[in-house]
Every structure is written in structure tokens, then in C-alpha cells.
Short mmCIF file of C-alpha atoms in Angstrom, two decimals:
data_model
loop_
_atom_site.label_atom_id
_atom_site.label_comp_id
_atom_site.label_asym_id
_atom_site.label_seq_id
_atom_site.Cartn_x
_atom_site.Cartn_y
_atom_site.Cartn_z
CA UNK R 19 -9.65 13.42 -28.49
CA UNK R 20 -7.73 11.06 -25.81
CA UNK R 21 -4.26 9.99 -27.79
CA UNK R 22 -4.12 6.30 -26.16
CA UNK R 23 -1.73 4.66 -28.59
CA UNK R 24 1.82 5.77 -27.84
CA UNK R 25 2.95 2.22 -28.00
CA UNK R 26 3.33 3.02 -31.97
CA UNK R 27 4.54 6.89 -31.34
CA UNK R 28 4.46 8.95 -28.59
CA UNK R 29 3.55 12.51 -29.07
CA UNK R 30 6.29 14.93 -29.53
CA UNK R 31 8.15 15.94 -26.40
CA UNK R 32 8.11 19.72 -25.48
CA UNK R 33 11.86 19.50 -24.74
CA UNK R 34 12.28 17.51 -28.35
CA UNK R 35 10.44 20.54 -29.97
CA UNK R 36 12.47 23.01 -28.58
CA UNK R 37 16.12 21.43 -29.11
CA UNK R 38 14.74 20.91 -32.79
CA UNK R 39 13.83 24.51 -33.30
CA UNK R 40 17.03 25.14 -31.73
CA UNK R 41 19.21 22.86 -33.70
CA UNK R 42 17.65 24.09 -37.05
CA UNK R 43 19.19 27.43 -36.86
CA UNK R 44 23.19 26.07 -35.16
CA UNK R 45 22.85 22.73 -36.79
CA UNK R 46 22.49 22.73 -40.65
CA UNK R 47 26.15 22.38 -41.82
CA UNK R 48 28.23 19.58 -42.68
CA UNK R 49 29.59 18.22 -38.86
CA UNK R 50 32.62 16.64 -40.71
CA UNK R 51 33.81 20.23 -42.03
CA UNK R 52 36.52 22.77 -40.32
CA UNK R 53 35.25 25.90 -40.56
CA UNK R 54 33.22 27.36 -37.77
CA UNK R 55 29.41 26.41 -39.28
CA UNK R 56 30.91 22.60 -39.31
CA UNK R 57 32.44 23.12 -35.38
CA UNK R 58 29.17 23.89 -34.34
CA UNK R 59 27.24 21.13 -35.73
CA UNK R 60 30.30 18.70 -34.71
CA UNK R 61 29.70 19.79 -31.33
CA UNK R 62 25.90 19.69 -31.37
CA UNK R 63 26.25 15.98 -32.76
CA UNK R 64 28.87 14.79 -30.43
CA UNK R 65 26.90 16.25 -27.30
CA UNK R 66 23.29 14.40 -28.68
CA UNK R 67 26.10 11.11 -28.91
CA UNK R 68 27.13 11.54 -25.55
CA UNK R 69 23.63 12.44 -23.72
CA UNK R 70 21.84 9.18 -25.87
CA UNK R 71 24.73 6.84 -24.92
CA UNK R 72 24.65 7.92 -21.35
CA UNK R 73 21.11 6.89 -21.46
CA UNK R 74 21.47 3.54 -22.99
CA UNK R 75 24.29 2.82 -20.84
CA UNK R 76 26.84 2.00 -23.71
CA UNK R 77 30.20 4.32 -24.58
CA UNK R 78 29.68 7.45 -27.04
CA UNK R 79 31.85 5.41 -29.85
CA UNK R 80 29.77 2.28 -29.28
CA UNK R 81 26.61 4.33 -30.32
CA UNK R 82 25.61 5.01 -33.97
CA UNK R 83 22.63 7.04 -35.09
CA UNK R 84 20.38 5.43 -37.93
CA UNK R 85 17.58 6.75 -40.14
CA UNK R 86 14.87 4.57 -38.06
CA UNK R 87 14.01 2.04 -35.30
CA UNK R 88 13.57 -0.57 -37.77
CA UNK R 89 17.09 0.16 -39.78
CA UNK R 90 18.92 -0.32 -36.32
CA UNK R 91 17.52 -3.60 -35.77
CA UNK R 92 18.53 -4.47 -39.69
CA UNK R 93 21.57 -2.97 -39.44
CA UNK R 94 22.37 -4.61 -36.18
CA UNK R 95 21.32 -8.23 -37.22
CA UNK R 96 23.25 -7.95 -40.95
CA UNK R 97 26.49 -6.24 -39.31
CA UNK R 98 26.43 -9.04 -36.67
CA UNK R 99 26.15 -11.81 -38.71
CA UNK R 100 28.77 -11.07 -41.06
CA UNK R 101 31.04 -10.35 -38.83
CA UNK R 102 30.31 -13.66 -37.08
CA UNK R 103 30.22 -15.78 -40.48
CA UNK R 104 33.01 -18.29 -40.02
CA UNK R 105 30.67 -19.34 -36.70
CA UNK R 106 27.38 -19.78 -38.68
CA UNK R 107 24.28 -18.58 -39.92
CA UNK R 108 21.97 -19.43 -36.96
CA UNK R 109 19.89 -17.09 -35.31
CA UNK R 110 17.63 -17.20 -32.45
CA UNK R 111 14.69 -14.86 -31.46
CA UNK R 112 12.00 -15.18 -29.66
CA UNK R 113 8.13 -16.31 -31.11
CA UNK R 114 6.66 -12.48 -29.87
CA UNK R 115 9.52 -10.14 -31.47
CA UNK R 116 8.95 -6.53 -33.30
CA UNK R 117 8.59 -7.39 -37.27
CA UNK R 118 11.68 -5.84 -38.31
CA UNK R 119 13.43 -8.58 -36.53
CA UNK R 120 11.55 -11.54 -37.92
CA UNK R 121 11.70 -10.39 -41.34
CA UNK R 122 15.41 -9.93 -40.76
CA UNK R 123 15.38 -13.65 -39.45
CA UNK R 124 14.00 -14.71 -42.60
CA UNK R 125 17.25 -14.51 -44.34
CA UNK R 126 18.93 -17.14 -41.96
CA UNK R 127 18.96 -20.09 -40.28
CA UNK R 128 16.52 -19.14 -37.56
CA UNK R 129 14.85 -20.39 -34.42
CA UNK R 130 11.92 -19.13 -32.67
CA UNK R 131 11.65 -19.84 -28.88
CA UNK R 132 8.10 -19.73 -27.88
CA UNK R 133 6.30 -17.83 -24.50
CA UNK R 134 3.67 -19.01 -22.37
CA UNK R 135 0.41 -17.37 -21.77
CA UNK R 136 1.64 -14.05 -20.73
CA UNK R 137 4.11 -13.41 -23.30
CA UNK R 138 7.66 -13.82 -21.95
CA UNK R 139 10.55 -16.45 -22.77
CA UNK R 140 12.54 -18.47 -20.12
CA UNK R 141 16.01 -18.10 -20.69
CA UNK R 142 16.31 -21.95 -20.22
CA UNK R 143 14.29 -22.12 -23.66
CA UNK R 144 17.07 -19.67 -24.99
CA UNK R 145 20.21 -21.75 -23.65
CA UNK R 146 18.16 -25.38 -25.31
CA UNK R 147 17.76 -23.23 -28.91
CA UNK R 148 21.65 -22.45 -28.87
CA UNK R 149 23.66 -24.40 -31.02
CA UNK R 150 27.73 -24.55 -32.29
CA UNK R 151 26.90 -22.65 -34.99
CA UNK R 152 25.11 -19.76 -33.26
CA UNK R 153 26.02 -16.41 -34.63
CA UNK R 154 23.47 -14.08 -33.01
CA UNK R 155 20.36 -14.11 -30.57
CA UNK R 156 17.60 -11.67 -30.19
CA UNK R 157 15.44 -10.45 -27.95
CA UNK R 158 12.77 -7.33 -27.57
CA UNK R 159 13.34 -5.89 -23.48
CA UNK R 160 9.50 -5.73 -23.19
CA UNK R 161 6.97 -6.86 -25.91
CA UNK R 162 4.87 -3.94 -28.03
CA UNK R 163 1.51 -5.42 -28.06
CA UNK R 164 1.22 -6.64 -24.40
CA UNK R 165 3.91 -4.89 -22.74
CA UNK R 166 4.98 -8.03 -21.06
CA UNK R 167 8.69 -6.82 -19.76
CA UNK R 168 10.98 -10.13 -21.21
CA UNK R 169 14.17 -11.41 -18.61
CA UNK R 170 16.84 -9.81 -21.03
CA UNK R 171 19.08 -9.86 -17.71
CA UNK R 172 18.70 -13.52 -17.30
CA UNK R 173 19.26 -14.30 -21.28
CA UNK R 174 22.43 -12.20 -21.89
CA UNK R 175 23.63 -14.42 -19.30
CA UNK R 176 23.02 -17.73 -20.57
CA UNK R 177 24.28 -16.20 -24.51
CA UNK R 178 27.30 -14.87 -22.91
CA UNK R 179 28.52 -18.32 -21.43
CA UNK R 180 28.02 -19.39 -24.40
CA UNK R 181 30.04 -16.93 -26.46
CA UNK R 182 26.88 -15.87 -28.14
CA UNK R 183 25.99 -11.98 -28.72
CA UNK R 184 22.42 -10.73 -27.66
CA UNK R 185 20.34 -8.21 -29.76
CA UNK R 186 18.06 -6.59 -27.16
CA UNK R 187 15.42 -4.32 -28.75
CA UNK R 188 14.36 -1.89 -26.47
CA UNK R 189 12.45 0.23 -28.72
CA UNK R 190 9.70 0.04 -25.88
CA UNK R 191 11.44 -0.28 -22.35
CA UNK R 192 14.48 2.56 -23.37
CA UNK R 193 12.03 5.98 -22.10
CA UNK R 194 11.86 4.34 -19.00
CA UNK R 195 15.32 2.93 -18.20
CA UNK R 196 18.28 1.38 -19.37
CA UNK R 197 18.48 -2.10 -20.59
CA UNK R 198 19.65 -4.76 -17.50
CA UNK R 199 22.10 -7.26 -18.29
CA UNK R 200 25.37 -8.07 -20.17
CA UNK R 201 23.78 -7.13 -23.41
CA UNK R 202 25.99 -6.65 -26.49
CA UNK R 203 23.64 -5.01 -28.92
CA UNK R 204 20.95 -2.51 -28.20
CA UNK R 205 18.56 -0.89 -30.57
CA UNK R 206 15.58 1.71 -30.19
CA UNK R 207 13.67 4.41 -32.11
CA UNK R 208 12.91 8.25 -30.69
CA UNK R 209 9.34 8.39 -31.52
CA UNK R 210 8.49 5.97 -29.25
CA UNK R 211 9.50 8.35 -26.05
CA UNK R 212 8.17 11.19 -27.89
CA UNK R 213 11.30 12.33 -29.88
CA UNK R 214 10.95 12.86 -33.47
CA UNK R 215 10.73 10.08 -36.19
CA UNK R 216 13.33 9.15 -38.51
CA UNK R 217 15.97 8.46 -35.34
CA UNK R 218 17.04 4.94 -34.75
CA UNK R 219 19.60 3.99 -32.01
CA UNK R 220 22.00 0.91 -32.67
CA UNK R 221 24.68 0.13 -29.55
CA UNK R 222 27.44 -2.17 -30.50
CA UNK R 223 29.47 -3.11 -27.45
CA UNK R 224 33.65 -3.08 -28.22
CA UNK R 225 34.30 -7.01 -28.55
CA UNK R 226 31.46 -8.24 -30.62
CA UNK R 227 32.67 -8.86 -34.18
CA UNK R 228 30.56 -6.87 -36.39
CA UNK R 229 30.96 -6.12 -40.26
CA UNK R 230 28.87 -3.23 -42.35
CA UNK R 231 27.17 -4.18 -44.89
CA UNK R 232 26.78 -2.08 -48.17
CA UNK R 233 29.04 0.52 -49.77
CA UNK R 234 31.45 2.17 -47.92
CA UNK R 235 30.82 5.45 -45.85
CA UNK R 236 32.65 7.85 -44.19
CA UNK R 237 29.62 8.88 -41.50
CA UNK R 238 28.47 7.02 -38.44
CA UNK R 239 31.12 4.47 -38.08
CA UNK R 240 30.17 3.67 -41.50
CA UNK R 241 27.19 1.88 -40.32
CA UNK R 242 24.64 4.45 -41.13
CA UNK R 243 25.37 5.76 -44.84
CA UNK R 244 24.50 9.67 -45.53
CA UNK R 245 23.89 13.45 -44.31
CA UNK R 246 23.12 12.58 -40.30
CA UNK R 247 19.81 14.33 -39.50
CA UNK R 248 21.01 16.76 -36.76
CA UNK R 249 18.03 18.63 -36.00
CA UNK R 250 16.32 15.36 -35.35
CA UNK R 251 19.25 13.66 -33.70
CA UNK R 252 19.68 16.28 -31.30
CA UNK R 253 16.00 16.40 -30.46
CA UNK R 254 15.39 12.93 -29.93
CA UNK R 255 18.22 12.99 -27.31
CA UNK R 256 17.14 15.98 -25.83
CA UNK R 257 13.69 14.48 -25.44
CA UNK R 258 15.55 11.43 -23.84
CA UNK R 259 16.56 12.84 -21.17
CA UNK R 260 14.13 14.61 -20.22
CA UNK R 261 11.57 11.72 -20.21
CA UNK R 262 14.33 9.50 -18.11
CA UNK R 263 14.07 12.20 -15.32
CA UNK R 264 10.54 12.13 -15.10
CA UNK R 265 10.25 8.45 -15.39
CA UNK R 266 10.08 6.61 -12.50
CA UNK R 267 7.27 8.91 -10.74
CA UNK R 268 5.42 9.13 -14.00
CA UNK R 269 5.80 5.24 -13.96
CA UNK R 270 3.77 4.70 -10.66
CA UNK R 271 0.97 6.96 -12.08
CA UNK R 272 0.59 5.46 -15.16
CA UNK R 273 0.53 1.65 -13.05
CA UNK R 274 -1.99 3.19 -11.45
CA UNK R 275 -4.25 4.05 -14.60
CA UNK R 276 -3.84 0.72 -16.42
CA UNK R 277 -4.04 -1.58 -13.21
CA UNK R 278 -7.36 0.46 -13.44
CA UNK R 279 -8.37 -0.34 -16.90
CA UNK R 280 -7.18 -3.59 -16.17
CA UNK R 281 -9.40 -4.49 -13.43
CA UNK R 282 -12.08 -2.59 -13.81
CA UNK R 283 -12.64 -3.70 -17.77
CA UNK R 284 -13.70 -7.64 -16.63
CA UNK R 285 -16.52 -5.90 -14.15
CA UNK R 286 -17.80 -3.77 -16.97
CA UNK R 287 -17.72 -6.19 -20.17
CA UNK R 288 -18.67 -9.48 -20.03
CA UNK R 289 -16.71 -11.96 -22.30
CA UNK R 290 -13.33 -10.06 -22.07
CA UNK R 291 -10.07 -11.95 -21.68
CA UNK R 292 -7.02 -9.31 -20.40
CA UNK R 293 -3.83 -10.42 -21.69
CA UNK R 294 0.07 -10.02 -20.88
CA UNK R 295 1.77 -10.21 -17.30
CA UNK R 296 0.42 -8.31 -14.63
CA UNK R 297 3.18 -7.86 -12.89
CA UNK R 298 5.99 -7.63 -14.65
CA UNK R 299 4.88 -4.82 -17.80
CA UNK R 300 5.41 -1.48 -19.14
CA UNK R 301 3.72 1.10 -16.99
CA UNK R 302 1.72 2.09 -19.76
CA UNK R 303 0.15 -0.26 -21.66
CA UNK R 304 -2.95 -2.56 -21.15
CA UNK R 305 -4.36 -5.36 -23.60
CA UNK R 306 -7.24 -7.08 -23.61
CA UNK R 307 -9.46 -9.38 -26.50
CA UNK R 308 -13.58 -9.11 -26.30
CA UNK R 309 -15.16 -12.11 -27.41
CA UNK R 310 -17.59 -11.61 -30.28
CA UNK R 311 -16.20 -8.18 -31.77
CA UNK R 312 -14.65 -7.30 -34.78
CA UNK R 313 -11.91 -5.40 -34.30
CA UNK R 314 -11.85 -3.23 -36.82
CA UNK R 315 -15.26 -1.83 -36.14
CA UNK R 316 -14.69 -1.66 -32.10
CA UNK R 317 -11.76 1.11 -33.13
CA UNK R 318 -14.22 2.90 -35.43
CA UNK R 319 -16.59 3.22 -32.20
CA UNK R 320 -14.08 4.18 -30.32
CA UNK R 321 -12.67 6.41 -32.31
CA UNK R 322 -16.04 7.93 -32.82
CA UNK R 323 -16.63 8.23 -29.18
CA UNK R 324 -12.92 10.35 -29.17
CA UNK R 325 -10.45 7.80 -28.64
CA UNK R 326 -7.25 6.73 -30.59
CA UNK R 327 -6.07 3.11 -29.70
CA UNK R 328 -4.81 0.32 -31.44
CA UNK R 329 -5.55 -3.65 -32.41
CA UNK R 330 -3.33 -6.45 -32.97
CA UNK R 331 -6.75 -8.23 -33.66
CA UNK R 332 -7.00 -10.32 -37.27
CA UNK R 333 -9.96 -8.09 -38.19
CA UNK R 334 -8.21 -5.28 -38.86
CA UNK R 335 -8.06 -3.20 -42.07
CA UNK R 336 -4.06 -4.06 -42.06
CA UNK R 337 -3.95 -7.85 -41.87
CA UNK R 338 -6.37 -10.68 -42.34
CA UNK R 339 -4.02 -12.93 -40.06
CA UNK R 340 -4.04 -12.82 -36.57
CA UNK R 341 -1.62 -10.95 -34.34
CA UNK R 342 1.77 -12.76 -34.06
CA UNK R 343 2.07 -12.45 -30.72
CA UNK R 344 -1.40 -13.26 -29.33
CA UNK R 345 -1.12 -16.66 -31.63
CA UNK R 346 2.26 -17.07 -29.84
CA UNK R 347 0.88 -16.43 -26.61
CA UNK R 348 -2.88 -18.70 -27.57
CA UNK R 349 -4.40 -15.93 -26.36
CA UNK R 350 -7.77 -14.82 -27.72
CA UNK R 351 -7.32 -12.18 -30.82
CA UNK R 352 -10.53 -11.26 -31.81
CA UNK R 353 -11.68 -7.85 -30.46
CA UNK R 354 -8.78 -6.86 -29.47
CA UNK R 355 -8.10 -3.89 -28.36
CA UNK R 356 -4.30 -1.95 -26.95
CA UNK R 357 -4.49 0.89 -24.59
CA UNK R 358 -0.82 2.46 -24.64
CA UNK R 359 -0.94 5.99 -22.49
CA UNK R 360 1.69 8.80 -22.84
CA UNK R 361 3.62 10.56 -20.67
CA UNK R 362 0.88 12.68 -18.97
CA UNK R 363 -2.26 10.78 -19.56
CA UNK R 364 -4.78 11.87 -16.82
CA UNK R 365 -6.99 9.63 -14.94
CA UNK R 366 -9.99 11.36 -16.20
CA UNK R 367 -9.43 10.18 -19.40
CA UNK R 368 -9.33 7.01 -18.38
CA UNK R 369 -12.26 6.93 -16.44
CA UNK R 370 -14.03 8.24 -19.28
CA UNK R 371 -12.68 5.79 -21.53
CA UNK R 372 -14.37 3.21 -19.54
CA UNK R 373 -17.32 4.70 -19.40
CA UNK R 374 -17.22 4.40 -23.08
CA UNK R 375 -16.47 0.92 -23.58
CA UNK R 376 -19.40 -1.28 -22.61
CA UNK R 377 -21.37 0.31 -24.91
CA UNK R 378 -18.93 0.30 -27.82
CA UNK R 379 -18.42 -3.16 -27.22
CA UNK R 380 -22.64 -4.02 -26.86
CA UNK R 381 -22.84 -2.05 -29.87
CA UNK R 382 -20.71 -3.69 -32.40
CA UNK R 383 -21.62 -7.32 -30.73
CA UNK R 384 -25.37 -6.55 -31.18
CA UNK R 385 -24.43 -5.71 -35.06
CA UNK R 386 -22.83 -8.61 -35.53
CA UNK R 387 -25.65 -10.96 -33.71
CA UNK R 388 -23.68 -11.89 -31.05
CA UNK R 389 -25.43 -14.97 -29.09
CA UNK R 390 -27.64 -14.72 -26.13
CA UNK R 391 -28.02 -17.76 -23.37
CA UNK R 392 -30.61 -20.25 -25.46
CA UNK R 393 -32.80 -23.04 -24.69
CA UNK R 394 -30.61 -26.46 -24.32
CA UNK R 395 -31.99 -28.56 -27.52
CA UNK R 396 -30.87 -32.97 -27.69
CA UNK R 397 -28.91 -32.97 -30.68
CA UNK R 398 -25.82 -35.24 -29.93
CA UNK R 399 -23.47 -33.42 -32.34
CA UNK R 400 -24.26 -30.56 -34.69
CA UNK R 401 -21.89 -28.62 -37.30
CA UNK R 402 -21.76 -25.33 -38.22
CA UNK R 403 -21.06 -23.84 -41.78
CA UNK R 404 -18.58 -20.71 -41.17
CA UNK R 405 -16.86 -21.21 -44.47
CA UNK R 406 -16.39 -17.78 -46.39
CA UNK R 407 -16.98 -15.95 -42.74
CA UNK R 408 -14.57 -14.04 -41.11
CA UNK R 409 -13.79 -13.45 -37.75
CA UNK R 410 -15.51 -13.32 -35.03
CA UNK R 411 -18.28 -15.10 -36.81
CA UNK R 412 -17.01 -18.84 -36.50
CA UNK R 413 -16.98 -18.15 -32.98
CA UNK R 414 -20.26 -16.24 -32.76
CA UNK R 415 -21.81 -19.36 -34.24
CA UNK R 416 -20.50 -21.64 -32.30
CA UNK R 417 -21.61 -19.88 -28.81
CA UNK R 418 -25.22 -19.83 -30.37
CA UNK R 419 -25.49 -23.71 -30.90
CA UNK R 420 -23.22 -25.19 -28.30
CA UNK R 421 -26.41 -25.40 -26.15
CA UNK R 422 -27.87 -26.75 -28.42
CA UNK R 423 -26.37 -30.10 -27.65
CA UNK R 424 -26.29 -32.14 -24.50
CA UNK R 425 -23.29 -32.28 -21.77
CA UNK R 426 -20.65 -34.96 -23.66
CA UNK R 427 -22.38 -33.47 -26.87
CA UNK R 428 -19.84 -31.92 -29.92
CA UNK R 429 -19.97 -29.17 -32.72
CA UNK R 430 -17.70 -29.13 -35.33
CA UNK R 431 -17.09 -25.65 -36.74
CA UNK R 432 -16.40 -25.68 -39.96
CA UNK R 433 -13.97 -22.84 -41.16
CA UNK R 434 -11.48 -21.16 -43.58
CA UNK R 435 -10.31 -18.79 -41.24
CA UNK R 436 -6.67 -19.17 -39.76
CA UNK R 437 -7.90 -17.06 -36.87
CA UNK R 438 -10.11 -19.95 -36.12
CA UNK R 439 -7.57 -21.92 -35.10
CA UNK R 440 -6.51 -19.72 -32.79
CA UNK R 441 -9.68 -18.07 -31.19
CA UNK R 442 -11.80 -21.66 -30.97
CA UNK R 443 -9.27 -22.86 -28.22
CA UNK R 444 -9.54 -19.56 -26.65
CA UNK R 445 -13.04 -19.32 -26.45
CA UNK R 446 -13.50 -22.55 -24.88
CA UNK R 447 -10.78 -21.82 -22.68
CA UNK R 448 -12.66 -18.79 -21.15
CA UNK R 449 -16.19 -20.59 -21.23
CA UNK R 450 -14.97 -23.62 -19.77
CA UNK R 451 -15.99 -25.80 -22.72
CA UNK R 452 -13.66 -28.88 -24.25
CA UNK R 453 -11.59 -28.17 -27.36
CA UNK R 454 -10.87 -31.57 -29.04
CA UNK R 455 -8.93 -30.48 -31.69
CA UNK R 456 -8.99 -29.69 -35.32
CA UNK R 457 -9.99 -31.81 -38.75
CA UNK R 458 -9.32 -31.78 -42.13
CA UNK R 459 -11.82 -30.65 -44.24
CA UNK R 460 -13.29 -29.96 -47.87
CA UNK R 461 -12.54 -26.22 -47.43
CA UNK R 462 -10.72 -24.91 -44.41
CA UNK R 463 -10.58 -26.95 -41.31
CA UNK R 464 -13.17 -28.71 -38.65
CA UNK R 465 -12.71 -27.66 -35.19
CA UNK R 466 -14.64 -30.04 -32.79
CA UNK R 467 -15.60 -28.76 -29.37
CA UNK R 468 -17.16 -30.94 -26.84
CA UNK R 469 -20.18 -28.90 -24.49
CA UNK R 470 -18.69 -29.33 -20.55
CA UNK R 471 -21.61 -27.24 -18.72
#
């Protein structure tokens, strides 16, 4: 089985399952007690502090261990904006950002700054969404779905003229180097380099006003309550380091393997739309949406055929909405499919992956009638019914008719799909076809396309 999903969690490090065997036996005491147990696992603790912190590029007593990724970026955002509360309430992120920082967002003022077509902000959009009453703005160092790497550099620039801190969430980007810029708050998560879960990172640089929320505790600064996990903690800085010094020459093979995938997936399946910068990305990950697929049955096939990856399509068993970040980017989201390789990945897994692909993808678009070239027919305008049909089938239907009409011609597609509103526009981007726009309707919407060629 080829692992190609360490975008949501990298396998376990060697080094991180050695320094947690390790730290099991010398680390299971109390770090804030004198006697000798408590020395030792003081001194474990403060090491893992001062390794992580070297990596993220912050102080050891700017750096505070949390139970997660996600309770970093909560902690971070709450702590931040408390401590800021006599400036306001307002918070800016951008359109593409992890969840745990939009649902945070959803208890403030908030405003999201879009991206273009390949994912990233401008930091220009960021200085226009800043306002007097700006407490906090946020931004991921490279996006999870497309790995499109985001200017953080350029932003923490334009916040800090403006007296504004900047969130950076580098869950993604921190295995492969430290985040660029005049940041003032950085947050990750160890299982995403391939140390152990349950490890969050938060940085808070000395300066920015920040307030804990909840009761009172003793531990971390009193910004992460309870019994630090040692074992863990020490693991996923162990593992760290150890994927830093292997980075950058494990980055040029891994650019290798998804420029690969990347250019070589177009030649071998027709209808495919590769998303996310080509330049500026993680090393390791490569997206891409197949017209005429349902998602959730192109992972079964792959699975099937011995591959693990991932979707942020709308037809997947976890959401009947489509990605957040393809919508943001008005990117195709049907089919989709995320390749994310780990540390190590082999090019004969890849190669074999896209041997596989073609006939996944001919296998789940022939099960779902996917349309062939037809005869060209004289109706002037013609609607079809996709109300009560899911995606991809809108769009299935409407490649079936729109020759059907005459050049100039229309179809109105008539659906209750939100993904519709999103994958029309896409698919007559990439087939060169006019997309007038969308109309009310009895149920759902109308979404009128005009045949070009």
C-alpha cells in the first residue's frame, strides 16, 4: 500500500519512535517536582523546548506546548484577542485558511481576504482589510489542500506598520523550514512532519499583548492547562530535527516526483484541471479535479488499486459542500483528488500510481455515464432537470446536451446542488464554453451556459 496522504499526518518518524521509547522510561514524573525523577523530566522538557524553538526560530520562553495543532491556533487567536480588547474585535484571515482558524473567526468581527486562481493572497488585499479596530490577522504559511506556499514575509510586513499582530499557521511549511518574516505568532502540529499526535506548537513573540483564557494554571505559561505529555513532546521535537536536516535535499526529490504527477496527469486523463501554484508550493503535494468523477468513489478505486490519498471534493463521505478552498480559488471540485508524499516516497510509486489512474478515473466516469462527443442537434436553448442529483451529475448532463444546441445556443441547468455553482463555471472554463450566470428557480438555481464551439 503507497501512504500518499501525509498532508493530514505523516507517518511516524524513526527518530520520533525512538526518543518516545526513550522518554517513556526517564520521562514519566512530574517536571515541576525536586527530587531527582522530577530533574530528569525537567531537563528532558526544557531540552524538547529548546530544540522545537530553535526550529521555529522563536526564544525557548516564547514557545508553549499544547495538546494539538488545532488548540494552538485556538489558543493563539483567544489569548490574542483578549489581550488586544481595548483595540477591537476585528480579525482578518484569509478565504483558504485551516478550519480551526475559521471556526475560531466565527466568534468575531471577521474578514476574509480572497486568492486568485492559484490559491495565495496579496498582501495589498491584507493592508485594504485592516481597519482601526484591528486586533489580530491570520494567515496559513502554505495552504493544506493545494500546497500553494502564501507571502507570509510580505504580510507581516504590511500588519507590522500597522501595529497589527500576524498569526502564521505553519502546520504545513514548519518540517521544511522556518517561517520568513516579522511574524508574531506561530502555530503547528507534530504529526504533520511525522512526530506523534496530540503535540501542538504555539510561538508568542515578547511584545504582543496576549491574555489566557480559562482557569488559571501553573504549566506552560499557563496557556496550556494540565500534565504536559513528555514522551510525546520530546518525540515530536526529536522528530523535528531530524526531518529539518534532511529537508532541503529531500525537498528537490520530492519536486521532482510531483512536477511528475503534475505534468504527466493532463497527458494521461483527459478532462483534468491541476490546481495550486506551480511554482511557488510545498515540495510534496500535488492537486488536481477530474471532470465527471465522484470523488468519493475515485478514492475507493484507488484505494482498491493500493493507494491512500485524499479529496477536498464535495462528494465525499465527510461533507456534501464543496471544498473551501477550491470555491475560494473557483477552481473545479469535483473529482478531486490530493497527492501529499512523505519523507521518502520513491519514484516507483509514483510511476505506478500513474499507471493506475486513467483507468480509475475511466472506470468510475463510465459508471456514472459520463458523456461522449454527440451529434450537434438545432435546438436553440434546452434545460436540463438535475434537481435531487448530486455532483458530478449536473455537470455530466450538461456536457451530454450542450451539443445539442447550435453556436450562440443556451442550456440552463437546473440544480439544487451548491457545488453547482461552483463546478458549472469551471467546466466551461476548461471547455471553452460561455457561463452566463445563474437564475432563480422553483427548487435550487438555473445556471445558463451559452455553447462557444
Amino acid at each position: 500500500m503507497s501512504y500518499f496522504d501525509a498532508a493530514s499526518s505523516a507517518p511516524l518518524h524513526p527518530v520520533a519512535r525512538q526518543a518516545l521509547l526513550a522518554s517513556l522510561d526517564e520521562g514519566w514524573a512530574d517536571p515541576s517536582r525536586l527530587y531527582r525523577e522530577g530533574r530528569r523530566a525537567r531537563m528532558l522538557l526544557d531540552a524538547a523546548r529548546e530544540a522545537a524553538a530553535e526550529a521555529m526560530g522563536c526564544r525557548a520562553d516564547e514557545l508553549t506546548f499544547t495538546p494539538s495543532g488545532t488548540q494552538a491556533v485556538h489558543t493563539g487567536i483567544n489569548g490574542v484577542l483578549a489581550g488586544r480588547r481595548r483595540v477591537g474585535r476585528h480579525l482578518i484571515v484569509s478565504a483558504v485558511e485551516h478550519s480551526s482558524v475559521l471556526h475560531s473567526a466565527e466568534l468575531f468581527d471577521v474578514t476574509e481576504v480572497p486568492v486568485g486562481r492559484t490559491g495565495a493572497v496579496s498582501s495589498q488585499a491584507y493592508g485594504d482589510a485592516l481597519r482601526p479596530d484591528t486586533a489580530l490577522a491570520c494567515l496559513q504559511s502554505a495552504n493544506h489542500e493545494v500546497g500553494t506556499v502564501q507571502p507570509v514575509a510580505e504580510v507581516a510586513a504590511v500588519c507590522r506598520e500597522a501595529g497589527v499582530p500576524l498569526l502564521v499557521d505553519a502546520a504545513q511549511s514548519l518540517g521544511w523550514g522556518p517561517v520568513e518574516g516579522e511574524w508574531s505568532l506561530v502555530t503547528a502540529s507534530a504529526h504533520k512532519w511525522g512526530g506523534p499526535s496530540g503535540v501542538g506548537l504555539l510561538a508568542v513573540r515578547k511584545g504582543v499583548r496576549f491574555s489566557p483564557q480559562g482557569p488559571a494554571d501553573e504549566r506552560e505559561s499557563g496557556r496550556a492547562p494540565g500534565f504536559e505529555n513528555l514522551p510525546a513532546i520530546v518525540a515530536a521535537a526529536a522528530s523535528l530535527r531530524a526531518v529539518r536536516a534532511e529537508a532541503a535535499q529531500e525537498a528537490v526529490r520530492l519536486r521532482e516526483l510531483t512536477a511528475r504527477i503534475r505534468s504527466r496527469v493532463p497527458q494521461l486523463v483527459p478532462d483534468v484541471d491541476v490546481v495550486g501554484d506551480p511554482e511557488r508550493r510545498l515540495p510534496g503535494i500535488v492537486t488536481f479535479s477530474c471532470l465527471y468523477v465522484d470523488g468519493e468513489t475515485l478514492l475507493h478505486e484507488l484505494d482498491r488499486a493500493g493507494f491512500s490519498v485524499s479529496s477536498g471534493s464535495s462528494c465525499t463521505s465527510s461533507t456534501l459542500t464543496p471544498s473551501h478552498v477550491l470555491k475560494a480559488m473557483g477552481v473545479l471540485s469535483e473529482g478531486n483528488v490530493r497527492v501529499s508524499l512523505p519523507f521518502g516516497a520513491v519514484s516507483e510509486e509514483v510511476d505506478r500510481f500513474l499507471e493506475v489512474l486513467p483507468t480509475a478515473v475511466a472506470s468510475v466516469r463510465e459508471k456514472l455515464g459520463a458523456p461522449t462527443p454527440s451529434a450537434v442537434a438545432h435546438e436553440d436553448s434546452l434545460v436540463v432537470d438535475a434537481v435531487g442529483k448530486l455532483c458530478p451529475i449536473p455537470v455530466i448532463e450538461l456536457a451530454k446536451v450542450i451539443g445539442e444546441v447550435p453556436v450562440g445556443g443556451t442550456v440552463r441547468v437546473l440544480s439544487d446542488d451548491e457545488a453547482a455553482r461552483l463546478d458549472i463555471p469551471a467546466w466551461c472554463e476548461m471547455r471553452e464554453q460561455e457561463y452566463v450566470g445563474e437564475e432563480p428557480a422553483d427548487q435550487g438555481s438555473a445556471y445558463v451556459v451559452r455553447r462557444i464551439s
